[in-house]
Tab-separated table of C-alpha atoms in Angstrom:
chain	number	residue	atom	x	y	z
L	1	MET	CA	-42.486	13.192	-1.762
L	2	LYS	CA	-38.906	13.711	-2.560
L	3	SER	CA	-36.182	11.993	-0.358
L	4	VAL	CA	-32.857	13.285	0.308
L	5	CYS	CA	-30.141	10.798	1.658
L	6	PHE	CA	-26.886	12.173	3.008
L	7	TYR	CA	-23.810	9.792	3.040
L	8	PHE	CA	-20.865	11.030	5.265
L	9	LYS	CA	-17.632	9.326	4.692
L	10	ILE	CA	-15.025	8.869	7.402
L	11	HIS	CA	-11.513	7.622	6.387
L	12	GLN	CA	-8.005	7.982	7.632
L	13	PRO	CA	-5.017	5.857	6.616
L	14	PHE	CA	-2.101	4.933	8.746
L	15	ARG	CA	0.441	7.281	7.299
L	16	LEU	CA	3.847	6.036	6.537
L	17	LYS	CA	7.144	7.558	8.069
L	18	ARG	CA	10.120	8.397	5.961
L	19	TYR	CA	11.596	4.923	5.420
L	20	ARG	CA	15.124	4.667	3.860
L	21	PHE	CA	16.650	1.948	1.740
L	22	PHE	CA	19.112	1.198	4.707
L	23	ASP	CA	16.138	0.584	6.886
L	24	ILE	CA	15.152	-2.440	4.961
L	25	GLY	CA	15.683	-5.510	7.060
L	26	ASN	CA	16.592	-3.485	10.202
L	27	ASP	CA	13.378	-1.688	11.034
L	28	HIS	CA	9.886	-3.260	10.798
L	29	TYR	CA	7.778	-0.438	12.029
L	30	TYR	CA	6.546	1.720	9.197
L	31	TYR	CA	4.168	4.445	10.487
L	32	ASP	CA	4.524	8.083	11.483
L	33	ASP	CA	2.687	8.046	14.862
L	34	PHE	CA	3.321	11.864	15.243
L	35	ALA	CA	1.506	12.697	12.119
L	36	ASN	CA	-1.166	10.159	12.681
L	37	ASP	CA	-1.960	11.441	16.255
L	38	GLU	CA	-1.681	15.087	15.134
L	39	ILE	CA	-3.903	14.821	12.231
L	40	ILE	CA	-6.715	12.568	13.705
L	41	ASN	CA	-6.880	14.772	16.699
L	42	ARG	CA	-6.982	17.975	14.652
L	43	ILE	CA	-9.634	16.806	12.345
L	44	ALA	CA	-11.804	15.231	15.204
L	45	GLU	CA	-11.647	18.560	16.988
L	46	GLN	CA	-12.517	20.777	13.992
L	47	SER	CA	-14.880	18.406	12.197
L	48	TYR	CA	-15.850	14.918	13.346
L	49	ILE	CA	-16.952	15.889	16.904
L	50	PRO	CA	-18.934	19.114	15.892
L	51	MET	CA	-20.434	17.145	13.139
L	52	ALA	CA	-21.513	14.170	15.222
L	53	ASN	CA	-23.000	16.663	17.684
L	54	THR	CA	-24.845	18.600	14.770
L	55	LEU	CA	-26.242	15.284	13.556
L	56	LEU	CA	-27.541	14.342	16.924
L	57	GLU	CA	-29.132	17.831	17.360
L	58	MET	CA	-30.793	17.485	13.744
L	59	ILE	CA	-32.200	14.137	14.761
L	60	GLU	CA	-33.499	15.212	18.188
L	61	LYS	CA	-35.088	18.409	17.031
L	62	SER	CA	-36.783	16.886	14.040
L	63	GLY	CA	-38.241	14.180	16.186
L	64	GLY	CA	-36.252	11.483	14.402
L	65	GLU	CA	-37.298	12.729	10.904
L	66	PHE	CA	-33.793	13.589	9.892
L	67	LYS	CA	-31.887	10.459	8.891
L	68	CYS	CA	-28.550	9.806	7.075
L	69	ALA	CA	-25.889	7.302	6.400
L	70	ILE	CA	-22.166	6.997	7.460
L	71	SER	CA	-19.479	5.210	5.592
L	72	ILE	CA	-16.316	4.688	8.012
L	73	SER	CA	-13.233	2.498	7.142
L	74	GLY	CA	-11.553	0.183	9.676
L	75	THR	CA	-8.357	2.046	9.674
L	76	ALA	CA	-10.239	5.169	10.686
L	77	ILE	CA	-11.948	3.319	13.457
L	78	GLU	CA	-8.633	2.066	14.753
L	79	GLN	CA	-7.146	5.455	14.798
L	80	LEU	CA	-10.225	7.007	16.504
L	81	GLN	CA	-10.168	4.281	19.208
L	82	LEU	CA	-6.462	4.974	19.698
L	83	TYR	CA	-6.468	8.765	19.904
L	84	VAL	CA	-10.066	10.089	20.070
L	85	PRO	CA	-12.196	7.380	21.763
L	86	GLU	CA	-14.850	9.936	22.634
L	87	PHE	CA	-15.817	10.132	19.090
L	88	ILE	CA	-16.604	6.452	18.889
L	89	ASP	CA	-18.947	7.068	21.769
L	90	LEU	CA	-20.707	9.736	19.674
L	91	LEU	CA	-21.042	7.324	16.734
L	92	LYS	CA	-22.451	4.790	19.185
L	93	ARG	CA	-25.136	7.385	20.211
L	94	LEU	CA	-25.815	8.124	16.527
L	95	ALA	CA	-26.459	4.296	16.121
L	96	ASP	CA	-28.674	4.212	18.901
L	97	THR	CA	-30.942	6.664	17.420
L	98	LYS	CA	-31.932	4.220	14.736
L	99	CYS	CA	-31.850	7.266	12.313
L	100	VAL	CA	-28.261	6.595	11.081
L	101	GLU	CA	-27.361	3.748	8.758
L	102	PHE	CA	-23.769	2.362	8.751
L	103	LEU	CA	-22.517	1.309	5.282
L	104	SER	CA	-20.481	-1.632	4.323
L	105	GLY	CA	-17.026	-1.198	2.711
L	106	THR	CA	-13.545	-2.252	2.660
L	107	TYR	CA	-11.649	-2.355	5.899
L	108	SER	CA	-8.522	-0.417	4.807
L	109	HIS	CA	-10.256	1.773	2.123
L	110	SER	CA	-8.456	-0.396	-0.391
L	111	LEU	CA	-8.199	-1.164	-4.156
L	112	ALA	CA	-8.756	-4.838	-3.564
L	113	SER	CA	-11.906	-4.842	-5.679
L	114	LEU	CA	-9.610	-4.116	-8.735
L	115	GLU	CA	-6.793	-6.486	-7.813
L	116	ASP	CA	-7.858	-9.491	-5.867
L	117	PRO	CA	-11.510	-10.562	-5.586
L	118	VAL	CA	-10.848	-12.933	-2.650
L	119	GLU	CA	-9.043	-10.380	-0.684
L	120	PHE	CA	-11.702	-7.772	-1.409
L	121	MET	CA	-14.430	-10.148	-0.080
L	122	ARG	CA	-12.183	-10.938	2.922
L	123	GLU	CA	-11.750	-7.183	3.589
L	124	VAL	CA	-15.444	-6.417	3.411
L	125	ASN	CA	-16.369	-9.239	5.886
L	126	MET	CA	-13.701	-8.003	8.350
L	127	HIS	CA	-15.144	-4.518	8.123
L	128	ASP	CA	-18.539	-5.508	8.732
L	129	GLN	CA	-17.683	-7.670	11.845
L	130	LEU	CA	-16.114	-4.534	13.272
L	131	ILE	CA	-19.044	-2.576	12.619
L	132	HIS	CA	-21.412	-4.959	14.243
L	133	ARG	CA	-19.088	-5.470	17.161
L	134	LEU	CA	-19.023	-1.692	18.021
L	135	PHE	CA	-22.438	-0.431	16.940
L	136	GLY	CA	-24.598	-3.628	17.117
L	137	VAL	CA	-25.717	-3.255	13.446
L	138	ARG	CA	-24.953	-5.270	10.385
L	139	PRO	CA	-24.455	-3.226	7.176
L	140	LYS	CA	-26.970	-3.756	4.432
L	141	VAL	CA	-25.883	-1.335	1.791
L	142	PHE	CA	-22.456	-1.459	0.284
L	143	ALA	CA	-20.262	1.513	-0.748
L	144	ASN	CA	-16.859	0.536	-2.110
L	145	THR	CA	-13.637	2.770	-1.714
L	146	GLU	CA	-14.329	6.065	-3.338
L	147	LEU	CA	-17.534	4.501	-4.812
L	148	ILE	CA	-15.361	2.306	-7.318
L	149	TYR	CA	-17.741	0.120	-9.281
L	150	ASP	CA	-18.246	-1.774	-12.485
L	151	ASP	CA	-20.141	-4.897	-13.727
L	152	ASP	CA	-17.601	-7.415	-12.297
L	153	ILE	CA	-17.462	-5.782	-8.968
L	154	SER	CA	-21.329	-5.912	-8.913
L	155	LEU	CA	-21.149	-9.648	-9.251
L	156	LEU	CA	-18.843	-9.824	-6.153
L	157	ILE	CA	-21.129	-7.475	-4.244
L	158	LYS	CA	-24.069	-9.722	-5.014
L	159	ALA	CA	-22.147	-12.703	-3.993
L	160	MET	CA	-21.872	-11.260	-0.524
L	161	ASP	CA	-25.572	-10.991	-0.285
L	162	PHE	CA	-25.953	-7.269	-0.535
L	163	LYS	CA	-29.173	-5.938	-2.094
L	164	VAL	CA	-28.193	-2.376	-2.563
L	165	CYS	CA	-25.029	-0.533	-3.518
L	166	LEU	CA	-24.078	3.118	-3.796
L	167	THR	CA	-21.934	4.345	-6.598
L	168	GLU	CA	-21.263	7.605	-8.654
L	169	GLY	CA	-23.970	9.028	-11.094
L	170	THR	CA	-21.224	9.600	-13.681
L	171	LYS	CA	-22.229	11.579	-16.937
L	172	HIS	CA	-20.527	9.176	-19.348
L	173	ILE	CA	-22.481	6.272	-18.012
L	174	LEU	CA	-25.909	7.901	-17.474
L	175	GLY	CA	-25.938	10.200	-20.689
L	176	TRP	CA	-29.293	11.763	-20.663
L	177	LYS	CA	-30.589	9.884	-17.602
L	178	SER	CA	-30.982	11.326	-14.242
L	179	PRO	CA	-29.112	10.012	-11.137
L	180	ASN	CA	-32.155	10.691	-9.078
L	181	TYR	CA	-33.773	7.218	-9.690
L	182	VAL	CA	-33.073	3.673	-8.254
L	183	TYR	CA	-31.383	1.555	-10.976
L	184	SER	CA	-30.192	-2.009	-11.006
L	185	SER	CA	-27.044	-3.889	-12.133
L	186	ALA	CA	-27.349	-5.174	-15.813
L	187	VAL	CA	-25.322	-8.421	-14.806
L	188	ALA	CA	-26.978	-8.714	-11.282
L	189	PRO	CA	-30.491	-7.629	-11.723
L	190	ASP	CA	-31.330	-8.252	-7.925
L	191	LEU	CA	-28.754	-5.628	-6.899
L	192	LYS	CA	-30.316	-2.074	-6.651
L	193	LEU	CA	-28.029	1.025	-7.501
L	194	LEU	CA	-28.148	4.360	-5.574
L	195	LEU	CA	-26.412	6.992	-7.670
L	196	THR	CA	-25.003	10.143	-6.213
L	197	ASN	CA	-25.932	13.514	-7.528
L	198	SER	CA	-22.445	14.949	-7.940
L	199	LYS	CA	-23.711	18.482	-8.856
L	200	LEU	CA	-25.748	18.973	-5.782
L	201	SER	CA	-22.972	17.375	-3.616
L	202	TYR	CA	-20.536	19.746	-5.011
L	203	ASP	CA	-22.723	22.736	-4.460
L	204	ILE	CA	-22.055	22.241	-0.847
L	205	THR	CA	-18.352	21.001	-0.760
L	206	GLY	CA	-17.098	23.281	-3.483
L	207	ASN	CA	-19.318	26.255	-3.677
L	208	PHE	CA	-20.583	26.881	-0.334
L	209	ASN	CA	-17.749	29.260	0.527
L	210	ASN	CA	-16.957	30.262	-3.060
L	211	THR	CA	-17.852	33.948	-3.341
L	212	GLU	CA	-17.151	33.996	-7.116
L	213	TRP	CA	-20.182	31.626	-7.561
L	214	ASP	CA	-23.211	33.179	-9.148
L	215	GLU	CA	-25.404	31.447	-6.722
L	216	TYR	CA	-23.413	32.551	-3.560
L	217	PRO	CA	-24.441	32.471	-0.742
L	218	LEU	CA	-25.889	28.967	-0.508
L	219	THR	CA	-28.721	29.012	2.076
L	220	ALA	CA	-30.629	26.088	3.289
L	221	ASP	CA	-33.958	27.362	2.065
L	222	LYS	CA	-32.561	27.861	-1.502
L	223	TYR	CA	-30.887	24.481	-1.570
L	224	VAL	CA	-34.178	22.760	-0.392
L	225	ASP	CA	-36.059	24.715	-3.026
L	226	TRP	CA	-33.789	23.422	-5.698
L	227	ILE	CA	-34.528	19.648	-4.582
L	228	ALA	CA	-38.180	20.369	-4.419
L	229	ALA	CA	-38.269	21.764	-7.731
L	230	LEU	CA	-36.890	18.523	-9.422
L	231	PRO	CA	-39.322	16.679	-11.682
L	232	GLU	CA	-41.912	14.854	-9.822
L	233	GLU	CA	-40.761	11.429	-10.791
L	234	GLU	CA	-37.380	11.990	-9.553
L	235	GLN	CA	-37.759	10.563	-6.146
L	236	ILE	CA	-34.281	10.319	-4.461
L	237	VAL	CA	-31.428	12.527	-4.128
L	238	ASN	CA	-28.139	10.882	-2.961
L	239	LEU	CA	-25.489	13.236	-1.489
L	240	TYR	CA	-22.034	11.806	-0.884
L	241	LEU	CA	-19.850	14.042	1.162
L	242	SER	CA	-16.600	13.685	3.093
L	243	MET	CA	-17.363	14.296	6.774
L	244	ASP	CA	-14.010	16.394	7.158
L	245	THR	CA	-15.396	18.866	4.732
L	246	PHE	CA	-17.612	20.090	7.405
L	247	GLY	CA	-15.434	22.154	9.870
L	248	THR	CA	-11.922	21.418	8.162
L	249	PHE	CA	-12.360	22.500	4.639
L	250	LEU	CA	-15.433	24.542	5.388
L	251	PRO	CA	-14.629	26.016	8.870
L	252	ALA	CA	-17.314	26.561	11.428
L	253	SER	CA	-16.976	30.301	10.783
L	254	THR	CA	-18.475	29.851	7.236
L	255	GLY	CA	-21.895	28.978	8.825
L	256	ILE	CA	-21.860	25.354	7.587
L	257	PHE	CA	-23.090	23.853	10.667
L	258	ASP	CA	-25.980	26.372	10.778
L	259	PHE	CA	-26.819	25.449	7.176
L	260	LEU	CA	-26.990	21.733	8.103
L	261	LYS	CA	-29.126	22.323	11.122
L	262	ALA	CA	-31.633	24.347	9.121
L	263	LEU	CA	-32.277	21.741	6.383
L	264	PRO	CA	-34.785	19.603	8.313
L	265	ARG	CA	-37.163	22.483	9.050
L	266	PHE	CA	-37.071	23.871	5.359
L	267	GLY	CA	-37.513	20.222	4.132
L	268	LYS	CA	-40.542	19.772	6.197
L	269	GLU	CA	-41.942	22.932	4.731
L	270	LYS	CA	-41.278	21.988	1.129
L	271	GLY	CA	-42.257	18.341	1.348
L	272	VAL	CA	-38.740	17.085	1.274
L	273	GLN	CA	-37.940	14.206	3.673
L	274	PHE	CA	-34.654	12.611	4.654
L	275	THR	CA	-34.078	9.021	4.624
L	276	THR	CA	-31.564	6.191	4.890
L	277	PRO	CA	-30.452	4.264	1.923
L	278	SER	CA	-32.069	1.019	2.941
L	279	GLU	CA	-35.530	2.744	3.439
L	280	ALA	CA	-35.238	4.383	0.001
L	281	SER	CA	-34.275	1.119	-1.642
L	282	ARG	CA	-37.439	-0.602	-0.002
L	283	ARG	CA	-39.797	2.105	-1.064
L	284	LEU	CA	-38.585	2.555	-4.548
L	285	LYS	CA	-38.391	0.302	-7.524
L	286	PRO	CA	-35.552	0.354	-10.148
L	287	VAL	CA	-36.522	2.260	-13.326
L	288	GLY	CA	-33.961	0.360	-15.497
L	289	ASN	CA	-30.619	-1.467	-15.794
L	290	LEU	CA	-27.254	0.007	-15.878
L	291	THR	CA	-24.272	-1.439	-17.833
L	292	ILE	CA	-21.017	-0.389	-16.575
L	293	PRO	CA	-18.099	-2.310	-18.192
L	294	TYR	CA	-15.141	-0.163	-16.876
L	295	PRO	CA	-14.589	0.964	-13.382
L	296	ILE	CA	-15.926	4.311	-12.181
L	297	SER	CA	-15.384	6.310	-9.055
L	298	ASP	CA	-16.127	9.640	-7.603
L	299	VAL	CA	-12.708	10.981	-7.902
L	300	ASP	CA	-11.541	13.716	-10.364
L	301	GLU	CA	-13.445	14.830	-13.421
L	302	ALA	CA	-12.794	11.580	-15.318
L	303	ARG	CA	-14.554	9.613	-12.619
L	304	ASP	CA	-12.512	6.585	-13.276
L	305	VAL	CA	-9.541	4.851	-11.430
L	306	SER	CA	-6.751	6.663	-12.951
L	307	ALA	CA	-6.143	8.467	-9.709
L	308	TRP	CA	-4.772	5.147	-8.273
L	309	LYS	CA	-3.778	3.226	-11.333
L	310	GLY	CA	-2.977	5.880	-13.871
L	311	ASN	CA	0.900	5.599	-14.197
L	312	ASP	CA	3.584	2.964	-14.188
L	313	LEU	CA	4.703	3.823	-10.561
L	314	GLN	CA	1.145	3.096	-9.029
L	315	ARG	CA	0.615	-0.109	-11.204
L	316	GLU	CA	4.147	-1.449	-10.218
L	317	ALA	CA	3.439	-0.798	-6.496
L	318	LEU	CA	-0.092	-2.418	-6.635
L	319	GLY	CA	1.152	-5.394	-8.575
L	320	LYS	CA	4.100	-5.996	-5.927
L	321	LEU	CA	1.651	-5.674	-3.092
L	322	TYR	CA	-1.003	-8.036	-4.285
L	323	ALA	CA	1.385	-10.602	-5.653
L	324	ILE	CA	2.068	-11.659	-1.995
L	325	GLY	CA	-1.592	-11.527	-0.768
L	326	GLU	CA	-2.233	-15.232	-0.896
L	327	ARG	CA	0.823	-15.955	1.361
L	328	VAL	CA	0.059	-13.358	3.783
L	329	ASN	CA	-3.584	-14.661	4.119
L	330	LEU	CA	-1.974	-18.036	4.830
L	331	CYS	CA	-0.022	-16.758	7.840
L	332	SER	CA	-1.156	-16.291	11.450
L	333	ASP	CA	1.342	-13.515	12.436
L	334	ARG	CA	-0.706	-10.789	13.770
L	335	ARG	CA	1.766	-7.951	13.100
L	336	LEU	CA	2.263	-9.236	9.603
L	337	LYS	CA	-1.392	-9.239	8.853
L	338	GLN	CA	-1.864	-5.795	10.390
L	339	ASP	CA	0.835	-4.346	8.218
L	340	TRP	CA	-0.894	-5.899	5.304
L	341	GLU	CA	-4.086	-4.135	6.172
L	342	TYR	CA	-2.493	-0.774	6.486
L	343	LEU	CA	-0.341	-1.017	3.259
L	344	GLN	CA	-3.426	-1.621	1.222
L	345	SER	CA	-4.988	1.727	1.927
L	346	SER	CA	-5.614	3.468	-1.407
L	347	ASP	CA	-4.211	6.809	-0.123
L	348	HIS	CA	-0.638	5.443	-0.633
L	349	PHE	CA	-1.276	5.039	-4.369
L	350	TYR	CA	-3.020	8.336	-4.630
L	351	TYR	CA	0.108	10.141	-3.373
L	352	MET	CA	1.934	8.632	-6.395
L	353	ALA	CA	-0.420	10.154	-8.913
L	354	THR	CA	0.968	12.575	-11.551
L	355	GLY	CA	-0.316	15.123	-13.979
L	356	LYS	CA	-3.953	16.040	-13.403
L	357	ASN	CA	-4.528	13.526	-10.791
L	358	ALA	CA	-1.837	14.484	-8.508
L	359	ALA	CA	-2.672	14.533	-4.799
L	360	GLY	CA	-1.010	17.880	-4.341
L	361	SER	CA	-1.534	19.360	-0.803
L	362	PHE	CA	-3.220	15.981	0.259
L	363	SER	CA	0.122	14.239	0.067
L	364	PRO	CA	2.749	14.251	2.799
L	365	PHE	CA	5.579	13.615	0.301
L	366	ASP	CA	7.507	16.228	-1.861
L	367	SER	CA	6.487	14.433	-5.128
L	368	PRO	CA	4.766	11.356	-6.501
L	369	PHE	CA	8.307	9.900	-7.024
L	370	ASP	CA	9.192	10.473	-3.453
L	371	ALA	CA	5.935	8.704	-2.252
L	372	PHE	CA	6.795	5.746	-4.628
L	373	THR	CA	10.190	5.349	-3.329
L	374	ASN	CA	9.167	5.499	0.231
L	375	TYR	CA	6.287	3.111	-0.299
L	376	MET	CA	8.447	0.551	-2.120
L	377	ASN	CA	11.185	0.608	0.565
L	378	VAL	CA	8.505	-0.332	3.090
L	379	LEU	CA	7.056	-2.852	0.802
L	380	ALA	CA	10.532	-4.458	0.293
L	381	ASP	CA	10.923	-5.009	3.928
L	382	PHE	CA	7.471	-6.298	4.161
L	383	ILE	CA	8.036	-8.822	1.537
L	384	VAL	CA	11.284	-9.994	3.304
L	385	ARG	CA	9.241	-10.743	6.288
L	386	VAL	CA	6.831	-12.680	4.382
L	387	GLU	CA	9.313	-14.750	2.599
L	388	GLU	CA	11.097	-15.472	5.915
L	389	GLN	CA	7.964	-17.185	6.938
L	390	TYR	CA	6.799	-18.640	3.567
L	391	PRO	CA	9.799	-18.933	1.162
L	392	GLU	CA	9.055	-18.048	-2.599
L	393	GLU	CA	10.609	-21.332	-3.667
L	394	ILE	CA	7.611	-23.263	-2.111
L	395	GLY	CA	4.586	-22.949	-4.357
L	396	ASN	CA	1.380	-21.494	-2.959
L	397	GLU	CA	-0.462	-24.887	-3.137
L	398	GLU	CA	2.291	-26.883	-1.689
L	399	LEU	CA	2.454	-24.394	0.978
L	400	ASN	CA	-1.178	-24.473	1.751
L	401	ALA	CA	-1.165	-28.232	1.938
L	402	LEU	CA	1.553	-28.157	4.343
L	403	LEU	CA	-0.103	-25.456	6.528
L	404	LEU	CA	-3.372	-27.330	6.362
L	405	THR	CA	-1.415	-30.589	7.654
L	406	ILE	CA	0.106	-28.377	10.448
L	407	ARG	CA	-3.246	-27.014	11.390
L	408	ASN	CA	-4.851	-30.507	11.320
L	409	GLN	CA	-2.192	-31.752	13.582
L	410	ALA	CA	-2.679	-28.853	15.934
L	411	ALA	CA	-6.340	-29.498	16.138
L	412	GLU	CA	-5.840	-33.103	16.768
L	413	ILE	CA	-3.277	-32.206	19.675
L	414	GLU	CA	-5.804	-29.875	20.990
L	415	SER	CA	-8.589	-32.454	20.994
L	416	LEU	CA	-6.450	-35.038	22.688
L	417	ASN	CA	-5.537	-32.464	25.243
L	418	LYS	CA	-9.217	-31.793	26.107
L	419	GLU	CA	-9.583	-35.684	26.418
L	420	VAL	CA	-6.779	-35.888	28.829
L	421	LYS	CA	-8.278	-32.872	30.842
L	422	ALA	CA	-11.561	-34.564	30.860
L	423	LEU	CA	-10.202	-37.812	32.097
L	424	ARG	CA	-8.198	-35.939	34.954
L	425	GLN	CA	-11.534	-34.259	35.987
L	426	ASN	CA	-13.243	-37.676	36.186
L	427	ILE	CA	-10.449	-39.030	38.374
L	428	LEU	CA	-10.819	-35.985	40.664
L	429	THR	CA	-14.500	-36.606	41.000
L	430	ALA	CA	-14.382	-40.414	41.413
L	431	ASP	CA	-15.742	-42.028	44.651
L	432	ASP	CA	-13.617	-42.432	47.815
L	433	SER	CA	-12.327	-45.905	47.042
L	434	VAL	CA	-11.147	-44.996	43.572
L	435	ASN	CA	-9.477	-41.927	45.087
L	436	ALA	CA	-7.743	-43.933	47.556
L	437	ALA	CA	-6.471	-46.359	44.927
L	438	VAL	CA	-5.111	-43.639	42.817
L	439	GLU	CA	-3.512	-41.985	45.746
L	440	ILE	CA	-1.657	-45.325	46.630
L	441	VAL	CA	-0.494	-45.722	42.985
L	442	GLU	CA	0.632	-42.134	42.377
L	443	LYS	CA	2.445	-41.929	45.831
L	444	PRO	CA	5.162	-44.618	45.810
L	445	GLU	CA	6.604	-43.215	48.966
L	446	ILE	CA	3.772	-44.982	50.906
L	447	GLU	CA	4.888	-48.370	51.552
L	448	LEU	CA	2.270	-51.137	51.520
L	449	PRO	CA	2.106	-53.163	54.878
L	450	LYS	CA	4.183	-56.397	54.528
L	451	PRO	CA	1.972	-59.451	55.073
L	452	LYS	CA	2.446	-61.129	58.609
L	453	ALA	CA	4.293	-64.441	58.743
L	454	SER	CA	1.662	-67.097	59.963
L	455	ALA	CA	2.570	-68.843	63.173
L	456	LYS	CA	2.525	-72.330	62.313
L	457	LYS	CA	2.540	-75.097	65.129
L	458	PRO	CA	4.780	-78.077	64.777
L	459	ALA	CA	3.092	-80.864	63.256
L	460	LYS	CA	2.265	-83.801	65.599
L	461	THR	CA	3.297	-87.347	64.911
L	462	ALA	CA	0.860	-89.703	63.486
L	463	GLU	CA	0.597	-91.463	66.829
L	464	LYS	CA	-0.198	-88.222	68.786
L	465	SER	CA	-2.313	-86.710	66.294
L	466	LYS	CA	-4.877	-89.619	65.712
L	467	PRO	CA	-6.575	-91.251	68.733
L	468	ALA	CA	-6.265	-94.943	69.009
L	469	ALA	CA	-9.162	-97.051	67.938
L	470	ASP	CA	-10.069	-98.260	71.284
L	471	GLU	CA	-9.931	-94.678	72.719
L	472	ALA	CA	-12.502	-93.196	70.515
L	473	PRO	CA	-15.572	-94.769	72.095
L	474	LYS	CA	-14.510	-93.634	75.560
L	475	LYS	CA	-14.340	-90.102	74.174
L	476	ARG	CA	-17.835	-90.296	72.736
L	477	GLY	CA	-19.136	-91.578	76.050
L	478	ARG	CA	-20.035	-94.971	74.904
L	479	LYS	CA	-19.193	-98.387	76.359
L	480	PRO	CA	-17.625	-100.884	74.151
L	481	LYS	CA	-19.839	-103.844	72.837
L	482	ALA	CA	-19.425	-107.267	74.372
């Protein structure tokens, strides 16, 4: 039986405000709150909320037979919590159905996997802790930022104990092979790879509303027929789609939500089931290994990372940012670490893309050079703040040793404070006699009673104090002998 796995991606960056050169050192707040508020509310109203309700309806009407996966970044969660908390509630309802699997990823949808392995692993851990805290599940399948992947990254993914990774089924990697199988990493054979079917994904995102397409209009039964007609041995079709496609780029008036709602019914008729990535990976075995020496992604025709690292502007900005990563991670300044997360979002570097990779209408800036200048002004102020706490003259190893000493001393002080607190508690609960003694010692204003002077009688003379020898017998009532 053919299996289809839908992956819906949700990501929003914290967009930067216009930050001038003269703001450096004077203004430490970098974000366009108005734009962030307006965009997340608009997309939530048009796309996220209707999509969540559509998925809930599909799960309910199919009796739990419809299943899918959601990949959501930490920065998107933060904005949704801030501006559209009702959508977080819908995600919790989806998690409660047990039919939706939440994927692991980088917290800020960053490029750390290409720049800093330690930072990459820290971000993934931070993201997964947030997912567990909100939805009560621990992600088991990994999907990197824009599905970026290569052999080196696979080793990092395996080191984090993931068994399954989602990435792009690129033609220049697969060649004649089909993406509709489970593969494994050539350098980490225990890591299973699920590959997206970019053609069938694009038929929804790019062609659904394309009147010039020779297959227009796309209907649910036609789409399921295409999947059912695939060779029998091709058992899994992975469809990776941005959730804001539904309702924003493809408005509700196009019938896109009705198309989705009809899929489970036609799938059941044609013997096509819907699954989660974990279920598919447990059921299916890899058919071979894939060697991917250079990074791939799901962006642009080249399916590489040139959209973020294709020109000198992007490489300069990335180099400056990650050069201070070690110092930032040593600090405990909450605002500094928060800015560090937000500045890592891949969107900032995508806006700097030129040529065929240009962000175009997706960018809030007039040009890639405008985006670069604005970002570097922000980064310059951020670097100043980092160096104020951790000067560049001090080497990272020396700084780390100093901070370790300070933290050890702080831990020792905390331990001593606990001991003092425990001793005070023991004193308060001691018996009455000890309490009385403590009260006397601690209250010097209570004067101890002075000892009374003993009343001594005047000493008698030897003659008066001692009886005469001849008087003693009389006092004992005896007569003297003859």
